[in-house]
mmCIF file of N, CA and C in Angstrom:
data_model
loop_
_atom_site.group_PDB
_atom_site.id
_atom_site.type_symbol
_atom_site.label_atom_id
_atom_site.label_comp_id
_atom_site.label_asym_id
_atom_site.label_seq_id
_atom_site.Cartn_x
_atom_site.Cartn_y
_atom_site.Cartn_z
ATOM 1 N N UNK A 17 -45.893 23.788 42.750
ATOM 2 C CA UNK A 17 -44.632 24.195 43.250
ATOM 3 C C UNK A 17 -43.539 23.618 42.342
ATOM 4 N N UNK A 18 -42.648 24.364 41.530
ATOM 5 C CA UNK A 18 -41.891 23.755 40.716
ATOM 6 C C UNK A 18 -40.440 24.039 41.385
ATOM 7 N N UNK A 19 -39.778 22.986 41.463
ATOM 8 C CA UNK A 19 -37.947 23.432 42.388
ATOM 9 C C UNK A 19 -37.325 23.673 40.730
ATOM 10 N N UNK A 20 -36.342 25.007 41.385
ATOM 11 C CA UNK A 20 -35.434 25.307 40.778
ATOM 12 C C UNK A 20 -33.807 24.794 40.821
ATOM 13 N N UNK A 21 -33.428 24.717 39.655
ATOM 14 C CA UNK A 21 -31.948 24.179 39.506
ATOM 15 C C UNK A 21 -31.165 24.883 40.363
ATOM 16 N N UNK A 22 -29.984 24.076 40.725
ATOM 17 C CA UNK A 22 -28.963 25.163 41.132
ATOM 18 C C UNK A 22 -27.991 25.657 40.345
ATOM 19 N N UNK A 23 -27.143 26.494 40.035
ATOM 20 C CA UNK A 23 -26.123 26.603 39.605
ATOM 21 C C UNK A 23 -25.383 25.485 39.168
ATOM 22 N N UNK A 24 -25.026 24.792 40.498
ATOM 23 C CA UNK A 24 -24.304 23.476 39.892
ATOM 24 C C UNK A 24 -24.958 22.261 39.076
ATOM 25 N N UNK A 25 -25.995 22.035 39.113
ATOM 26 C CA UNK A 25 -27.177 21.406 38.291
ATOM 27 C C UNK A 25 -27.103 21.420 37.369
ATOM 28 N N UNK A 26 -26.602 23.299 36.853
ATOM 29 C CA UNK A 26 -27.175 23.677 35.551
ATOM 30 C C UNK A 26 -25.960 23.228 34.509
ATOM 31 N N UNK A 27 -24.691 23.132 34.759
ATOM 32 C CA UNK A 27 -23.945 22.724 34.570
ATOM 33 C C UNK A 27 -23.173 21.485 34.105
ATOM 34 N N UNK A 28 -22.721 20.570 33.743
ATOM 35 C CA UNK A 28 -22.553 19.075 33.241
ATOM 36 C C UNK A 28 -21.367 19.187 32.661
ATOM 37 N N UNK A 29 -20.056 19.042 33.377
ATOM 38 C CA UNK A 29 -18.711 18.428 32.425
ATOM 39 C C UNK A 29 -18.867 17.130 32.409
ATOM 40 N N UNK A 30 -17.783 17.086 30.879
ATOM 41 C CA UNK A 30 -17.632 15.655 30.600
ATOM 42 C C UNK A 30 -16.652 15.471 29.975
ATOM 43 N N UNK A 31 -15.740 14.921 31.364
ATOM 44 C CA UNK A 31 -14.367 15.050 30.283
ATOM 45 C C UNK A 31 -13.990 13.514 29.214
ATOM 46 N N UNK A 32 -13.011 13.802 28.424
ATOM 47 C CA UNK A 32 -13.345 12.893 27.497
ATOM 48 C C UNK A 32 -11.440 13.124 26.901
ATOM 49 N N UNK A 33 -10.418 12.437 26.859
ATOM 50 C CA UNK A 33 -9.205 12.348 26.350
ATOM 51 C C UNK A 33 -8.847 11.766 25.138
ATOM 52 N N UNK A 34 -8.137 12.880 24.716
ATOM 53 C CA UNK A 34 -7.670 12.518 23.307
ATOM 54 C C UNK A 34 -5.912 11.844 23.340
ATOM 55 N N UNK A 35 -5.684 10.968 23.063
ATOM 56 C CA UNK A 35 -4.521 10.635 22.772
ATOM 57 C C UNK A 35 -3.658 11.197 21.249
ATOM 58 N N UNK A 36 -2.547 12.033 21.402
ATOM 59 C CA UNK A 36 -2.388 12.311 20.465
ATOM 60 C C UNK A 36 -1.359 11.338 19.317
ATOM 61 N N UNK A 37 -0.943 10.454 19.708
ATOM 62 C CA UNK A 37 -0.065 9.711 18.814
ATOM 63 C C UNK A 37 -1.066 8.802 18.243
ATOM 64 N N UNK A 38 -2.009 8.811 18.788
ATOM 65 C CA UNK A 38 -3.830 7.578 17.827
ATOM 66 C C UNK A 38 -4.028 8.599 16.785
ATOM 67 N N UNK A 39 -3.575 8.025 15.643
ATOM 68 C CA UNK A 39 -4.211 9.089 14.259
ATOM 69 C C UNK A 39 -5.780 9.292 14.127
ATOM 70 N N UNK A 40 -6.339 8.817 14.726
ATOM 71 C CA UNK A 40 -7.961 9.133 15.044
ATOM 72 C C UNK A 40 -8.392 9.892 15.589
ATOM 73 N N UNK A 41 -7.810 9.523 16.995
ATOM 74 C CA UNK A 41 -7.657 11.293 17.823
ATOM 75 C C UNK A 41 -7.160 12.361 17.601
ATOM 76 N N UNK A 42 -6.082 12.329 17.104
ATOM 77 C CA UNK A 42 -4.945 13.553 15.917
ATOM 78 C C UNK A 42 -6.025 13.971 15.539
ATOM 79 N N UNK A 43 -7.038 12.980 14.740
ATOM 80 C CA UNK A 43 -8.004 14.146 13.161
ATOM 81 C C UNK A 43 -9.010 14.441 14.382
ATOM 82 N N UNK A 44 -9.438 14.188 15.238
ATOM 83 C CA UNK A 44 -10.745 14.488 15.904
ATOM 84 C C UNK A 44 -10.122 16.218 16.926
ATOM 85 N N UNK A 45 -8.645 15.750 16.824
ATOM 86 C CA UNK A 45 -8.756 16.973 17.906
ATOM 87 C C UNK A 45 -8.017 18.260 16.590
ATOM 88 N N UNK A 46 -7.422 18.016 15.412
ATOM 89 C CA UNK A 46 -7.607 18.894 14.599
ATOM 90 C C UNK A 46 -8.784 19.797 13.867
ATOM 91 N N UNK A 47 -9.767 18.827 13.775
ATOM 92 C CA UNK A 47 -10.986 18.987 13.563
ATOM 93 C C UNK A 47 -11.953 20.128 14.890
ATOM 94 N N UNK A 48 -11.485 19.568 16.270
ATOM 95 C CA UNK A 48 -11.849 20.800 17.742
ATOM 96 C C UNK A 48 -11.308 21.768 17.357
ATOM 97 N N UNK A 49 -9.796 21.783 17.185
ATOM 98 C CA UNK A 49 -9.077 22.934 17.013
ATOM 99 C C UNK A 49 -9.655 24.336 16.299
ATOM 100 N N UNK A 50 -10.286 24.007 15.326
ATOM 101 C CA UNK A 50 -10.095 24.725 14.055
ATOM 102 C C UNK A 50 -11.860 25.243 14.475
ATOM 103 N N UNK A 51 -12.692 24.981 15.543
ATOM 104 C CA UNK A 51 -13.610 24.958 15.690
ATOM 105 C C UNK A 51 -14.024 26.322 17.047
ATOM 106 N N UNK A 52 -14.772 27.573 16.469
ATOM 107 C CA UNK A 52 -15.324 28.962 17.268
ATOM 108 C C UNK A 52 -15.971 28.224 18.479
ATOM 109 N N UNK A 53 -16.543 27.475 18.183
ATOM 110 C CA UNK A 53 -17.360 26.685 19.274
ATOM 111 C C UNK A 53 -17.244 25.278 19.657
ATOM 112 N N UNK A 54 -16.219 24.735 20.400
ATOM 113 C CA UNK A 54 -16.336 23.170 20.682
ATOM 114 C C UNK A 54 -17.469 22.556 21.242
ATOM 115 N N UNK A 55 -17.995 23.552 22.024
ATOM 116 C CA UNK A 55 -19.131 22.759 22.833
ATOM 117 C C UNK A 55 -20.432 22.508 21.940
ATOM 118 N N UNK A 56 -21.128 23.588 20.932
ATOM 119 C CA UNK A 56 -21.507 23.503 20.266
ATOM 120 C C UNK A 56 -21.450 22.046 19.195
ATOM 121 N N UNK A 57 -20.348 22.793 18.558
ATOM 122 C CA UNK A 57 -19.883 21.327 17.602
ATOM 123 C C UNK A 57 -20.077 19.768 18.030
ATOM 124 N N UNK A 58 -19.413 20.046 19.529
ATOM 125 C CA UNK A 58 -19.736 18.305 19.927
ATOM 126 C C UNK A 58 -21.188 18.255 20.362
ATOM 127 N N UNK A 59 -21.896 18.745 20.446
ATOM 128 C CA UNK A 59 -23.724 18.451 20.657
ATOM 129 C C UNK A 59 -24.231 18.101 19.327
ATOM 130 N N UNK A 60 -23.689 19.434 18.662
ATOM 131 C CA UNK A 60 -23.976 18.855 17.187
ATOM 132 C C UNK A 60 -23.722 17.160 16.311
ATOM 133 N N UNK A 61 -22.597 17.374 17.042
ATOM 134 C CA UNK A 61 -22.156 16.200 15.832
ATOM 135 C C UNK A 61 -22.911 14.945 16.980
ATOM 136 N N UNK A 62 -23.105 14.618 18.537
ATOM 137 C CA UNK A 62 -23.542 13.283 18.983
ATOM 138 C C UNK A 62 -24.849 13.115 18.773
ATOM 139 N N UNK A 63 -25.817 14.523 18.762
ATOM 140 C CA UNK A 63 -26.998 15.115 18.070
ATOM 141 C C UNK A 63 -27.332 14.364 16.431
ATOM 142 N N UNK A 64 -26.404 14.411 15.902
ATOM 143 C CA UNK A 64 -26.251 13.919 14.091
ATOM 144 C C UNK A 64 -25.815 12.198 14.473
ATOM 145 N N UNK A 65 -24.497 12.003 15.314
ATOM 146 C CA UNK A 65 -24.643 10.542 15.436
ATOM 147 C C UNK A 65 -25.851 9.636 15.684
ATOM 148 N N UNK A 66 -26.326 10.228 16.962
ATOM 149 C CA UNK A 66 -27.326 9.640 17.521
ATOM 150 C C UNK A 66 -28.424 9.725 16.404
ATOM 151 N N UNK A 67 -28.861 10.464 15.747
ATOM 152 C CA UNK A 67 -30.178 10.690 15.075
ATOM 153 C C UNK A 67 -30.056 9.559 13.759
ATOM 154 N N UNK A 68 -28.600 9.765 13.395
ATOM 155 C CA UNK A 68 -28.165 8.883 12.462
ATOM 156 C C UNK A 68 -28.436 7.427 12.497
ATOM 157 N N UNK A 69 -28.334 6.981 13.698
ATOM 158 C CA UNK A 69 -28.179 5.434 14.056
ATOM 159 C C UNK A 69 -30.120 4.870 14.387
ATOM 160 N N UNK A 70 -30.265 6.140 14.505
ATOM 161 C CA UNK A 70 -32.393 5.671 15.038
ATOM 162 C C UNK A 70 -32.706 5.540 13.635
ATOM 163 N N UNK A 71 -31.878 6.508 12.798
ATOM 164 C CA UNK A 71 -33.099 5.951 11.458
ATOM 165 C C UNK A 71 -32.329 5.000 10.173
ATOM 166 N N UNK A 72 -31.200 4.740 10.023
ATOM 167 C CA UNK A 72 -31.476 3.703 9.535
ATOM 168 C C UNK A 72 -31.137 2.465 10.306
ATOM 169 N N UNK A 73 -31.586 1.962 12.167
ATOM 170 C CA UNK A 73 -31.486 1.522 12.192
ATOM 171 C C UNK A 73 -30.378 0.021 12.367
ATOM 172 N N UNK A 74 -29.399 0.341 12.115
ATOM 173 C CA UNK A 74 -28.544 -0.306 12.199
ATOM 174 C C UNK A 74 -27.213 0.287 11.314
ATOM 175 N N UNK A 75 -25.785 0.138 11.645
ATOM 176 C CA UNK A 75 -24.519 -0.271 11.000
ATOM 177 C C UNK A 75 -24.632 -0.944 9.971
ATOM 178 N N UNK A 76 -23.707 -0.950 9.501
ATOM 179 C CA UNK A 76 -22.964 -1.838 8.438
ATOM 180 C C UNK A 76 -22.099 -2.744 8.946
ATOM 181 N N UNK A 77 -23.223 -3.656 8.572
ATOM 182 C CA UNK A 77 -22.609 -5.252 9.402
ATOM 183 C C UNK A 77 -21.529 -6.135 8.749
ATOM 184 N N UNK A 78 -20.942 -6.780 8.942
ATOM 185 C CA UNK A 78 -19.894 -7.682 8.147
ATOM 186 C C UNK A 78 -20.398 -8.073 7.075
ATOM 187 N N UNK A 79 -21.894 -8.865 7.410
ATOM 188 C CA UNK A 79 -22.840 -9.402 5.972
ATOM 189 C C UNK A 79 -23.473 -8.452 5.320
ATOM 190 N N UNK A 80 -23.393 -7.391 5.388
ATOM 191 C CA UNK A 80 -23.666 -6.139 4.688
ATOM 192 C C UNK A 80 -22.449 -5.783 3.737
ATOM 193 N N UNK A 81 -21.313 -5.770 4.304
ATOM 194 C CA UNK A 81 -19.836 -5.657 3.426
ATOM 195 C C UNK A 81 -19.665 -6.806 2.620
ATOM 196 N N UNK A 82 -19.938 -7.826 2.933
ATOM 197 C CA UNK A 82 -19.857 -8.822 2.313
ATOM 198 C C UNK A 82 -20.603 -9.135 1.050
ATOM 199 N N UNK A 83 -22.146 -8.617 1.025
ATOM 200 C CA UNK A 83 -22.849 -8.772 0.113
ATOM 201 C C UNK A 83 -22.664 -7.363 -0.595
ATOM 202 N N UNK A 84 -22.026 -6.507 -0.463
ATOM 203 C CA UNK A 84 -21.459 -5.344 -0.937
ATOM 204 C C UNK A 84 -20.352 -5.488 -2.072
ATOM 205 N N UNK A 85 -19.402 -5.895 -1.441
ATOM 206 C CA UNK A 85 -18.314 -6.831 -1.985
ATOM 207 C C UNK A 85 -18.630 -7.715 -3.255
ATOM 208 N N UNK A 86 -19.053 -8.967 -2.914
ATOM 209 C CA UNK A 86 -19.672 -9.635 -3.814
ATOM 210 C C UNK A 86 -20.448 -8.947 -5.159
ATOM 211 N N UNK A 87 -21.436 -8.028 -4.647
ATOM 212 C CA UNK A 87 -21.856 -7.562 -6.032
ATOM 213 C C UNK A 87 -20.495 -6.213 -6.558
ATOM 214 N N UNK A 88 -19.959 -6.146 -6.353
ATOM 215 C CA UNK A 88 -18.850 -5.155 -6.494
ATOM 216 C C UNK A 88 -18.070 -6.011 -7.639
ATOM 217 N N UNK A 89 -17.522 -7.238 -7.212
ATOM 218 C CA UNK A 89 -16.738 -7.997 -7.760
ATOM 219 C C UNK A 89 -17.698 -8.988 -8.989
ATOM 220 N N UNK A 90 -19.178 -9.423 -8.641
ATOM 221 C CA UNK A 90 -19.541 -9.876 -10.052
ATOM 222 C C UNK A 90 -19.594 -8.532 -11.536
ATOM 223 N N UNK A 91 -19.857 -7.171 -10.734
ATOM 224 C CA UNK A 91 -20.171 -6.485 -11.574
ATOM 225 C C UNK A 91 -18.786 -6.192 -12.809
ATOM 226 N N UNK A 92 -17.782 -6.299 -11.874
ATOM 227 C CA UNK A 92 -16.162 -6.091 -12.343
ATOM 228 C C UNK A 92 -16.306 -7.153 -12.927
ATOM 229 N N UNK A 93 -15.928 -8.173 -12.726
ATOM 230 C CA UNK A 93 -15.711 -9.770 -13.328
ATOM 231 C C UNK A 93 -16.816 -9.718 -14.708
ATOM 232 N N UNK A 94 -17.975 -9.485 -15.112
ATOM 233 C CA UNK A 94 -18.745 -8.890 -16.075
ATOM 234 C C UNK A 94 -18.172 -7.852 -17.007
ATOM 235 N N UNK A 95 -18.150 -6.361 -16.744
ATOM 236 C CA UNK A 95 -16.915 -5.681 -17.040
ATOM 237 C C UNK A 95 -15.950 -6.419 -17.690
ATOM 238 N N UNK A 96 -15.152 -6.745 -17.447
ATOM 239 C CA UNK A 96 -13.897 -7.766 -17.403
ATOM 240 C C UNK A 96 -13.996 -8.464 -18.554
ATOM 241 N N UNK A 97 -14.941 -9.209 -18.526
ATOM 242 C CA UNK A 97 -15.127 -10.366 -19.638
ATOM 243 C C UNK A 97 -16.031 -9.936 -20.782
ATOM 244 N N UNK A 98 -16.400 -8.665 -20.378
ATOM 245 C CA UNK A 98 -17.000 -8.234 -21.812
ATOM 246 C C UNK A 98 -16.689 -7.357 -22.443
ATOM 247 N N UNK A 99 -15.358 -6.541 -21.878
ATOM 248 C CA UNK A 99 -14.362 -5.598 -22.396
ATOM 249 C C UNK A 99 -12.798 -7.136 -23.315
ATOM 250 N N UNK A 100 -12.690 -8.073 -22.755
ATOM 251 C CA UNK A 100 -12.092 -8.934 -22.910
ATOM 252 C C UNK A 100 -12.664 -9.600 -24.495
ATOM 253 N N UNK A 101 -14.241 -10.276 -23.990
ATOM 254 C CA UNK A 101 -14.828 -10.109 -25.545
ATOM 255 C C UNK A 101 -14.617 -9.389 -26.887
ATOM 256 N N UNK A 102 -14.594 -7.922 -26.234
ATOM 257 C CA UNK A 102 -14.559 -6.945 -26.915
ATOM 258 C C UNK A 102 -13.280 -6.817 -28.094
ATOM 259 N N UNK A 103 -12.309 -7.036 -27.567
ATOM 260 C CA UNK A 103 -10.673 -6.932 -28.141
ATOM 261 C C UNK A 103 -10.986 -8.384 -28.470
ATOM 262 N N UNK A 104 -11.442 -9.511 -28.078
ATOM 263 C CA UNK A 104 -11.156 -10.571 -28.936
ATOM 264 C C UNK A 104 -11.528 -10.318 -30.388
ATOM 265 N N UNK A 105 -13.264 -9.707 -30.108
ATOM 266 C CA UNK A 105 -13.891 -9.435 -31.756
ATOM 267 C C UNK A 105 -13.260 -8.958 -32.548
ATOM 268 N N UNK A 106 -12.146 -7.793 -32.076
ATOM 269 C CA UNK A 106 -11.515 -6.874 -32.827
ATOM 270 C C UNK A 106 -10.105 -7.195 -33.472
ATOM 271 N N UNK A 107 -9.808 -8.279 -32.698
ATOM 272 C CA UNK A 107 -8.520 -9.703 -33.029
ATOM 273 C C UNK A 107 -8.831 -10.343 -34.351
ATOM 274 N N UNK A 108 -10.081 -10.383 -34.596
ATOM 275 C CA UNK A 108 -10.635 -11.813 -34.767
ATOM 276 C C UNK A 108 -11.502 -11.487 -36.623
ATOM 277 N N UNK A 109 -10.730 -10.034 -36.923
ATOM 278 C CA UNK A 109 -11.312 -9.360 -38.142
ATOM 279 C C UNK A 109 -10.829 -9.401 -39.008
ATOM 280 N N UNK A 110 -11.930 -10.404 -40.102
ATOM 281 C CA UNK A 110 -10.905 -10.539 -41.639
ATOM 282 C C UNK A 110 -9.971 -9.874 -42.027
ATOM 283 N N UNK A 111 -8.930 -11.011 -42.347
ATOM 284 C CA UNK A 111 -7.775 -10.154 -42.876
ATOM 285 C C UNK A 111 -7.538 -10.299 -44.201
ATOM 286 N N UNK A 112 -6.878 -9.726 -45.193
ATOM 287 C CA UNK A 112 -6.741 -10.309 -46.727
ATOM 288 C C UNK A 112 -5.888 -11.038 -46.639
ATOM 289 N N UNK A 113 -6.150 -12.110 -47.738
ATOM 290 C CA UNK A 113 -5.653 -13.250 -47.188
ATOM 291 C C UNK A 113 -4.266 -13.351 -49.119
ATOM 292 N N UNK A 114 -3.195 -13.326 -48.875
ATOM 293 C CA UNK A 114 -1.931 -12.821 -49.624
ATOM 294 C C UNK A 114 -1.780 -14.379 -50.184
ATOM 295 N N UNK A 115 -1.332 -14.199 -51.456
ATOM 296 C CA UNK A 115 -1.345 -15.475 -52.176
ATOM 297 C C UNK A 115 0.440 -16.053 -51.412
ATOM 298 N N UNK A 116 0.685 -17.319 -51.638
ATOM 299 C CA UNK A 116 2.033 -17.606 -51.373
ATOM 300 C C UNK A 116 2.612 -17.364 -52.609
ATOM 301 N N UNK A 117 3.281 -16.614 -52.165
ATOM 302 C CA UNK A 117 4.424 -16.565 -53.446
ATOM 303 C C UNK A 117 5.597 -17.792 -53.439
ATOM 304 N N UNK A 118 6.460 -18.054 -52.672
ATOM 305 C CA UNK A 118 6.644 -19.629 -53.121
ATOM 306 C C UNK A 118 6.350 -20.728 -53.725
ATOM 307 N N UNK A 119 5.288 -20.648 -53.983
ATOM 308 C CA UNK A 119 4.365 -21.747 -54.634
ATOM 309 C C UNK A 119 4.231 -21.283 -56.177
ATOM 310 N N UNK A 120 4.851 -19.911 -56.380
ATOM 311 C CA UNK A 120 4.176 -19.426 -57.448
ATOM 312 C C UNK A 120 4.486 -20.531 -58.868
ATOM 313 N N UNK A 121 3.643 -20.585 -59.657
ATOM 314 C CA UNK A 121 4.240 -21.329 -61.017
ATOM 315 C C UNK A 121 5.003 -20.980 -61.541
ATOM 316 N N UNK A 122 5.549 -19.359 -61.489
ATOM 317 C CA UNK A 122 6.319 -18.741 -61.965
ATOM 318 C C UNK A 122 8.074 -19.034 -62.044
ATOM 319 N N UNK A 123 8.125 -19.536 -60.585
ATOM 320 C CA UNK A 123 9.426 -19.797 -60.279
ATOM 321 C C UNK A 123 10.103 -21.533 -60.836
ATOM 322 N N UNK A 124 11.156 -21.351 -61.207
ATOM 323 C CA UNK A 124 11.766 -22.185 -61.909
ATOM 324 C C UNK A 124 12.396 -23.234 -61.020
ATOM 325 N N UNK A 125 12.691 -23.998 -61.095
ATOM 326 C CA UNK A 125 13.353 -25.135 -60.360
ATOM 327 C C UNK A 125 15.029 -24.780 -60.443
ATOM 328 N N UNK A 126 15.450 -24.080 -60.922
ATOM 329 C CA UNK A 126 16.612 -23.593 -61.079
ATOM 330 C C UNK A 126 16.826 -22.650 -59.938
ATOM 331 N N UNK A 127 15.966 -21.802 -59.827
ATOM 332 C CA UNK A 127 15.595 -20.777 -58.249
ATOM 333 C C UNK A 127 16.022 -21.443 -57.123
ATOM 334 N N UNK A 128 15.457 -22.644 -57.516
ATOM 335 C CA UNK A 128 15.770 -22.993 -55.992
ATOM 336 C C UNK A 128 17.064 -23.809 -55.712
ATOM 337 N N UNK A 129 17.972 -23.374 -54.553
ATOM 338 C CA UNK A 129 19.001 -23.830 -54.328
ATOM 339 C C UNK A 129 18.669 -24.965 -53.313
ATOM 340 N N UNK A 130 19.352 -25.983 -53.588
ATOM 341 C CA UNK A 130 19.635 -27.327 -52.577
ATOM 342 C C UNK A 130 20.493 -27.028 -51.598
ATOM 343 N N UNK A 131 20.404 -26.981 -50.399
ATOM 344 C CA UNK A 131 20.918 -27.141 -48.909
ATOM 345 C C UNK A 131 22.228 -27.523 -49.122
ATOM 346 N N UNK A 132 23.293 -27.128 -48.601
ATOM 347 C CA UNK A 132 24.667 -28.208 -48.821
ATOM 348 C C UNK A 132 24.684 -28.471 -46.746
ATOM 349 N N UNK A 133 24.250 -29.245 -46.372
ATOM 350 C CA UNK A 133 24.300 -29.803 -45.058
ATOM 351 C C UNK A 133 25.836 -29.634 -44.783
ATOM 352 N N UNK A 134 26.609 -30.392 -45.048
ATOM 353 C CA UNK A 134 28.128 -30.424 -44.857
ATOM 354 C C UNK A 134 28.476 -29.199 -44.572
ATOM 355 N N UNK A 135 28.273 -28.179 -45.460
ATOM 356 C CA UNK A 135 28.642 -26.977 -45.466
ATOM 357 C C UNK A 135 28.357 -26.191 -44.097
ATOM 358 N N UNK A 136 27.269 -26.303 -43.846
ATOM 359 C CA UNK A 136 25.952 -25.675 -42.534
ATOM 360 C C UNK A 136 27.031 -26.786 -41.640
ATOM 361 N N UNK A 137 27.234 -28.069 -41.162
ATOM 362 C CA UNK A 137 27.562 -28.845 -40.146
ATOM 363 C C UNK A 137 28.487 -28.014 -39.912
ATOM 364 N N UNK A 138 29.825 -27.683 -40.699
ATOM 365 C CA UNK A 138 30.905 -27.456 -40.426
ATOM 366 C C UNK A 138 31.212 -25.726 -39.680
ATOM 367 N N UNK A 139 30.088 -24.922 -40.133
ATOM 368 C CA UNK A 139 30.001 -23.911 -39.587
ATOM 369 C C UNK A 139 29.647 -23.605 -37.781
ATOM 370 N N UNK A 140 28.900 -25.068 -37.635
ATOM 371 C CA UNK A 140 28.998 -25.058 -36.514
ATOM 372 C C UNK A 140 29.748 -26.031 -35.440
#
C-alpha cells in the first residue's frame, strides 16, 4: 500500500530576502533578474554549492590563505632580487676607461693659472 502526496505536500516555499542596499544581495538579485527560470537556477546553483563543498571537502581556511600568501610573496621577493641582480650586472659593465687629460705632459705650467683668493673672497 503506498500513500499518496497531497497537493500541498507536493509543494515547498521557501522564502528567503534580499536586502537591496547589501551590494551582495544587489548582485544576487541582478543575477535572479536576468534569469527565464529562478526556481530552476536556485536548485541549480545550491545543487553546485552543495556538491562543491562534499568534494573538496573543506573551505579555504585562514591557514590556507596564509600559506597562500606566503608562497605568493617568497616567489615575488625572488623575482625582485633577481630582476634587481639583473640591472646591477648591466650597471656594472666595463667601461673605457679615458686617459686624464690634466695630467697630460703636454700642458705647460704656464696653462695653469693660480687662484687669486682675495679676488673670489671679495665677490662674495
Amino acid at each position: 500500500m503506498s500513500t499518496k502526496m497531497s497537493d500541498k505536500e507536493k509543494v515547498v516555499r521557501i522564502p528567503f530576502t534580499l536586502y537591496r542596499d547589501n551590494p551582495e544581495h544587489e548582485k544576487v538579485y541582478s543575477i535572479l533578474e536576468k534569469q527565464k527560470n529562478r526556481n530552476a537556477f536556485i536548485r541549480s546553483a545550491v545543487l553546485a554549492y552543495y556538491a562543491q563543498g562534499e568534494n573538496s571537502g573543506h573551505s579555504a581556511s585562514a591557514e590556507d590563505i596564509r600559506q597562500i600568501v606566503k608562497e605568493s610573496n617568497e616567489e615575488l621577493t625572488e623575482t625582485l632580487f633577481r630582476r634587481l641582480a639583473e640591472s646591477k650586472q648591466e650597471e656594472c659593465k666595463p667601461v673605457e676607461i679615458v686617459p686624464d687629460q690634466s695630467q697630460s705632459p703636454q700642458q705647460s705650467g704656464e696653462s695653469k693659472k693660480a687662484i687669486d683668493f682675495e679676488r673670489l673672497k671679495n665677490l662674495f
